[in-house]
mmCIF file of C-alpha atoms in Angstrom:
data_model
loop_
_atom_site.group_PDB
_atom_site.id
_atom_site.type_symbol
_atom_site.label_atom_id
_atom_site.label_comp_id
_atom_site.label_asym_id
_atom_site.label_seq_id
_atom_site.Cartn_x
_atom_site.Cartn_y
_atom_site.Cartn_z
ATOM 1 C CA MET A 23 107.531 213.579 4.793
ATOM 2 C CA SER A 24 104.129 212.299 5.835
ATOM 3 C CA GLU A 25 103.382 211.800 9.519
ATOM 4 C CA LYS A 26 101.919 208.411 8.637
ATOM 5 C CA MET A 27 105.230 206.657 7.928
ATOM 6 C CA LEU A 28 106.117 203.281 9.406
ATOM 7 C CA PRO A 29 108.752 200.575 8.890
ATOM 8 C CA ILE A 30 108.124 197.484 6.788
ATOM 9 C CA ALA A 31 109.577 193.995 7.251
ATOM 10 C CA LEU A 32 109.594 190.914 5.045
ATOM 11 C CA SER A 33 108.407 187.813 6.844
ATOM 12 C CA ASN A 34 110.059 184.604 5.693
ATOM 13 C CA ARG A 35 108.444 181.161 6.049
ATOM 14 C CA HIS A 36 108.135 180.116 9.688
ATOM 15 C CA LEU A 37 105.930 178.240 12.105
ATOM 16 C CA HIS A 38 104.430 178.661 15.549
ATOM 17 C CA LEU A 39 104.128 175.409 17.496
ATOM 18 C CA SER A 40 101.893 174.263 20.325
ATOM 19 C CA GLN A 41 103.746 172.869 23.354
ATOM 20 C CA GLU A 42 102.362 169.425 22.534
ATOM 21 C CA ASP A 43 103.828 169.589 19.009
ATOM 22 C CA ILE A 44 107.146 170.964 20.354
ATOM 23 C CA GLU A 45 107.434 167.885 22.559
ATOM 24 C CA THR A 46 106.505 165.518 19.707
ATOM 25 C CA LEU A 47 109.123 167.064 17.418
ATOM 26 C CA PHE A 48 111.933 167.705 19.920
ATOM 27 C CA GLY A 49 111.260 165.458 22.948
ATOM 28 C CA LYS A 50 109.233 165.287 26.147
ATOM 29 C CA GLY A 51 109.476 168.452 28.268
ATOM 30 C CA TYR A 52 111.417 170.296 25.553
ATOM 31 C CA GLU A 53 111.593 174.096 25.699
ATOM 32 C CA LEU A 54 112.479 176.271 22.696
ATOM 33 C CA ASN A 55 115.858 178.041 22.743
ATOM 34 C CA LYS A 56 115.935 181.731 21.825
ATOM 35 C CA PHE A 57 118.083 182.490 18.769
ATOM 36 C CA LYS A 58 117.185 186.204 18.572
ATOM 37 C CA ASP A 59 114.439 188.591 19.586
ATOM 38 C CA LEU A 60 111.934 189.725 16.961
ATOM 39 C CA SER A 61 110.497 193.225 16.575
ATOM 40 C CA GLN A 62 107.320 192.332 18.466
ATOM 41 C CA PRO A 63 107.891 192.343 22.250
ATOM 42 C CA GLY A 64 108.102 188.841 23.734
ATOM 43 C CA GLN A 65 108.375 187.136 20.332
ATOM 44 C CA TYR A 66 111.583 185.453 19.211
ATOM 45 C CA ALA A 67 113.147 183.325 16.518
ATOM 46 C CA ALA A 68 114.025 180.004 18.095
ATOM 47 C CA ALA A 69 117.228 178.124 17.397
ATOM 48 C CA GLU A 70 115.112 175.137 16.353
ATOM 49 C CA LYS A 71 114.253 174.376 12.727
ATOM 50 C CA VAL A 72 112.078 171.672 11.170
ATOM 51 C CA ASP A 73 111.314 170.310 7.713
ATOM 52 C CA LEU A 74 107.922 170.710 6.032
ATOM 53 C CA VAL A 75 106.870 167.809 3.809
ATOM 54 C CA GLY A 76 104.065 168.139 1.269
ATOM 55 C CA SER A 77 102.811 165.903 -1.528
ATOM 56 C CA LYS A 78 105.096 167.570 -4.080
ATOM 57 C CA GLY A 79 108.222 168.412 -2.113
ATOM 58 C CA THR A 80 110.043 169.274 1.102
ATOM 59 C CA ILE A 81 111.215 172.608 2.491
ATOM 60 C CA LYS A 82 114.107 172.011 4.864
ATOM 61 C CA GLY A 83 115.207 174.116 7.807
ATOM 62 C CA VAL A 84 112.076 176.173 8.501
ATOM 63 C CA ARG A 85 112.523 178.400 11.562
ATOM 64 C CA VAL A 86 110.322 177.922 14.612
ATOM 65 C CA LEU A 87 109.155 181.121 16.332
ATOM 66 C CA GLY A 88 108.481 181.307 20.045
ATOM 67 C CA PRO A 89 106.999 181.245 22.512
ATOM 68 C CA ALA A 90 104.690 178.224 22.202
ATOM 69 C CA ARG A 91 101.135 178.978 21.053
ATOM 70 C CA PRO A 92 97.814 177.297 21.832
ATOM 71 C CA SER A 93 97.778 175.707 18.356
ATOM 72 C CA THR A 94 100.301 175.114 15.583
ATOM 73 C CA GLN A 95 100.290 177.484 12.596
ATOM 74 C CA ILE A 96 102.640 177.535 9.602
ATOM 75 C CA GLU A 97 103.120 180.686 7.516
ATOM 76 C CA VAL A 98 104.545 180.260 4.020
ATOM 77 C CA SER A 99 104.488 182.219 0.785
ATOM 78 C CA LEU A 100 102.330 181.220 -2.170
ATOM 79 C CA ALA A 101 105.522 180.122 -3.977
ATOM 80 C CA ASP A 102 106.347 177.859 -1.004
ATOM 81 C CA GLY A 103 102.878 176.356 -1.406
ATOM 82 C CA PHE A 104 103.708 175.372 -5.002
ATOM 83 C CA SER A 105 106.919 173.699 -3.768
ATOM 84 C CA LEU A 106 104.963 171.735 -1.150
ATOM 85 C CA GLY A 107 102.055 170.848 -3.443
ATOM 86 C CA ILE A 108 99.432 172.787 -1.478
ATOM 87 C CA THR A 109 97.489 176.009 -1.938
ATOM 88 C CA PRO A 110 97.750 177.994 1.288
ATOM 89 C CA PRO A 111 94.901 180.497 1.607
ATOM 90 C CA VAL A 112 95.763 184.129 2.288
ATOM 91 C CA ARG A 113 94.489 184.600 5.832
ATOM 92 C CA ASP A 114 94.894 186.692 8.944
ATOM 93 C CA SER A 115 97.044 185.033 11.576
ATOM 94 C CA GLY A 116 95.087 182.486 13.600
ATOM 95 C CA ASP A 117 92.451 181.931 10.898
ATOM 96 C CA VAL A 118 93.447 178.401 9.892
ATOM 97 C CA ALA A 119 90.075 176.616 9.677
ATOM 98 C CA GLY A 120 89.873 174.646 6.440
ATOM 99 C CA SER A 121 93.468 175.408 5.452
ATOM 100 C CA PRO A 122 95.735 172.622 4.190
ATOM 101 C CA GLY A 123 98.149 170.695 6.346
ATOM 102 C CA VAL A 124 101.621 169.237 5.899
ATOM 103 C CA LYS A 125 103.917 166.856 7.708
ATOM 104 C CA ILE A 126 106.339 168.551 10.121
ATOM 105 C CA VAL A 127 109.552 166.602 10.704
ATOM 106 C CA GLY A 128 111.739 167.287 13.733
ATOM 107 C CA PRO A 129 114.737 165.502 15.220
ATOM 108 C CA GLN A 130 112.635 163.390 17.634
ATOM 109 C CA GLY A 131 109.371 162.886 15.786
ATOM 110 C CA GLU A 132 106.809 163.976 13.217
ATOM 111 C CA VAL A 133 103.500 165.827 13.322
ATOM 112 C CA ASP A 134 100.934 165.177 10.591
ATOM 113 C CA LEU A 135 99.238 168.582 10.687
ATOM 114 C CA LYS A 136 95.705 168.275 9.276
ATOM 115 C CA GLU A 137 95.212 172.044 8.855
ATOM 116 C CA GLY A 138 97.165 175.155 9.744
ATOM 117 C CA VAL A 139 99.188 176.263 6.702
ATOM 118 C CA ILE A 140 98.420 179.800 5.527
ATOM 119 C CA ALA A 141 99.974 182.613 3.532
ATOM 120 C CA ALA A 142 99.744 185.387 6.108
ATOM 121 C CA ALA A 143 97.743 188.394 4.972
ATOM 122 C CA ARG A 144 99.697 191.655 4.975
ATOM 123 C CA HIS A 145 99.245 193.470 8.257
ATOM 124 C CA ILE A 146 100.542 196.221 10.502
ATOM 125 C CA HIS A 147 101.360 195.692 14.156
ATOM 126 C CA MET A 148 101.009 198.912 16.129
ATOM 127 C CA HIS A 149 100.785 200.017 19.724
ATOM 128 C CA THR A 150 97.430 201.526 20.669
ATOM 129 C CA ASP A 151 99.198 204.915 20.993
ATOM 130 C CA ASP A 152 100.367 204.595 17.367
ATOM 131 C CA ALA A 153 96.829 203.687 16.295
ATOM 132 C CA ALA A 154 95.549 206.904 17.880
ATOM 133 C CA LYS A 155 98.316 208.918 16.195
ATOM 134 C CA PHE A 156 97.561 207.333 12.793
ATOM 135 C CA GLY A 157 93.773 207.694 13.267
ATOM 136 C CA VAL A 158 93.031 203.964 12.898
ATOM 137 C CA VAL A 159 91.516 201.220 15.049
ATOM 138 C CA ASP A 160 92.204 197.533 15.545
ATOM 139 C CA LYS A 161 91.011 195.325 12.655
ATOM 140 C CA GLN A 162 90.618 198.291 10.294
ATOM 141 C CA ARG A 163 91.793 197.770 6.698
ATOM 142 C CA VAL A 164 94.067 200.406 5.189
ATOM 143 C CA LYS A 165 96.370 200.962 2.203
ATOM 144 C CA VAL A 166 100.125 201.316 2.381
ATOM 145 C CA LYS A 167 102.284 202.982 -0.276
ATOM 146 C CA THR A 168 105.899 202.059 -0.900
ATOM 147 C CA SER A 169 108.442 204.177 -2.771
ATOM 148 C CA GLY A 170 111.267 203.485 -5.181
ATOM 149 C CA GLU A 171 111.602 202.005 -8.636
ATOM 150 C CA ARG A 172 108.988 199.279 -8.027
ATOM 151 C CA ALA A 173 106.614 201.319 -5.846
ATOM 152 C CA VAL A 174 103.234 199.753 -5.159
ATOM 153 C CA VAL A 175 100.159 200.420 -3.069
ATOM 154 C CA PHE A 176 99.304 197.459 -0.850
ATOM 155 C CA GLU A 177 95.534 197.256 -0.346
ATOM 156 C CA ASN A 178 93.567 195.367 2.327
ATOM 157 C CA VAL A 179 96.264 195.792 4.979
ATOM 158 C CA LEU A 180 94.969 194.696 8.383
ATOM 159 C CA VAL A 181 95.694 196.960 11.363
ATOM 160 C CA ARG A 182 96.486 194.974 14.501
ATOM 161 C CA ALA A 183 96.547 197.446 17.385
ATOM 162 C CA HIS A 184 97.416 196.308 20.902
ATOM 163 C CA GLN A 185 99.215 197.835 23.861
ATOM 164 C CA THR A 186 101.990 195.214 23.572
ATOM 165 C CA PHE A 187 102.719 195.647 19.842
ATOM 166 C CA ALA A 188 105.562 197.582 18.233
ATOM 167 C CA LEU A 189 105.029 199.563 15.016
ATOM 168 C CA GLU A 190 105.879 197.502 11.920
ATOM 169 C CA MET A 191 104.176 196.333 8.728
ATOM 170 C CA HIS A 192 104.648 192.702 7.703
ATOM 171 C CA VAL A 193 104.481 191.304 4.174
ATOM 172 C CA ASP A 194 105.734 187.932 3.009
ATOM 173 C CA VAL A 195 108.947 187.578 1.036
ATOM 174 C CA ASP A 196 107.125 187.220 -2.308
ATOM 175 C CA GLU A 197 105.241 190.501 -1.799
ATOM 176 C CA GLY A 198 108.236 192.383 -0.455
ATOM 177 C CA ASN A 199 110.528 191.309 -3.281
ATOM 178 C CA ALA A 200 107.905 192.148 -5.919
ATOM 179 C CA ALA A 201 107.640 195.669 -4.450
ATOM 180 C CA GLY A 202 111.409 196.039 -4.148
ATOM 181 C CA VAL A 203 111.278 196.822 -0.417
ATOM 182 C CA LYS A 204 113.839 195.928 2.201
ATOM 183 C CA ASN A 205 113.543 195.370 5.943
ATOM 184 C CA GLY A 206 113.301 198.644 7.836
ATOM 185 C CA GLU A 207 112.341 200.825 4.850
ATOM 186 C CA MET A 208 109.688 203.409 5.586
ATOM 187 C CA VAL A 209 106.280 203.138 3.926
ATOM 188 C CA GLU A 210 103.225 205.377 4.090
ATOM 189 C CA LEU A 211 99.855 204.468 5.580
ATOM 190 C CA ILE A 212 96.982 205.832 3.470
ATOM 191 C CA LEU A 213 93.474 206.443 4.768
ATOM 192 C CA GLU A 214 90.589 207.002 2.378
#
């Protein structure tokens, strides 16, 4: 087995909210409630869910992730974009300039988000120690090979190396299902 193996996870639709938008959707002074911890230290799935409303349709019960962020960002798959009537660009997290918006509906209010909906680009979170072990640096692009009956090679995979990250590759549900991978399966990082 290669020494460049790492786990993969499928990332379902979700959103990160600013504190201002949390309070608009859930009430003044509202704090998110932790449902469960995520693989990345300090990140969690909140108990709260909202509805996303586009020109073509609504996606109900979209999970909020915490903690609050400086600005609101929604991550959906390309198929979700068709359901909403938008075309989310494939972007690295945080790169939302010029992306479409949607209406976010919560129990206490609504946010008419002007931009901020993306299809997150495939990426690998890794601790800086893992980056050294794998021979990669932050923001480098690599390939990742899956195995099995529907094996694929994912290209243009962004490395996100930081001392607070835990080793895991993230793809959206569309990509993961097309490749036949499941959460926690091991995949191989390929350097050229």
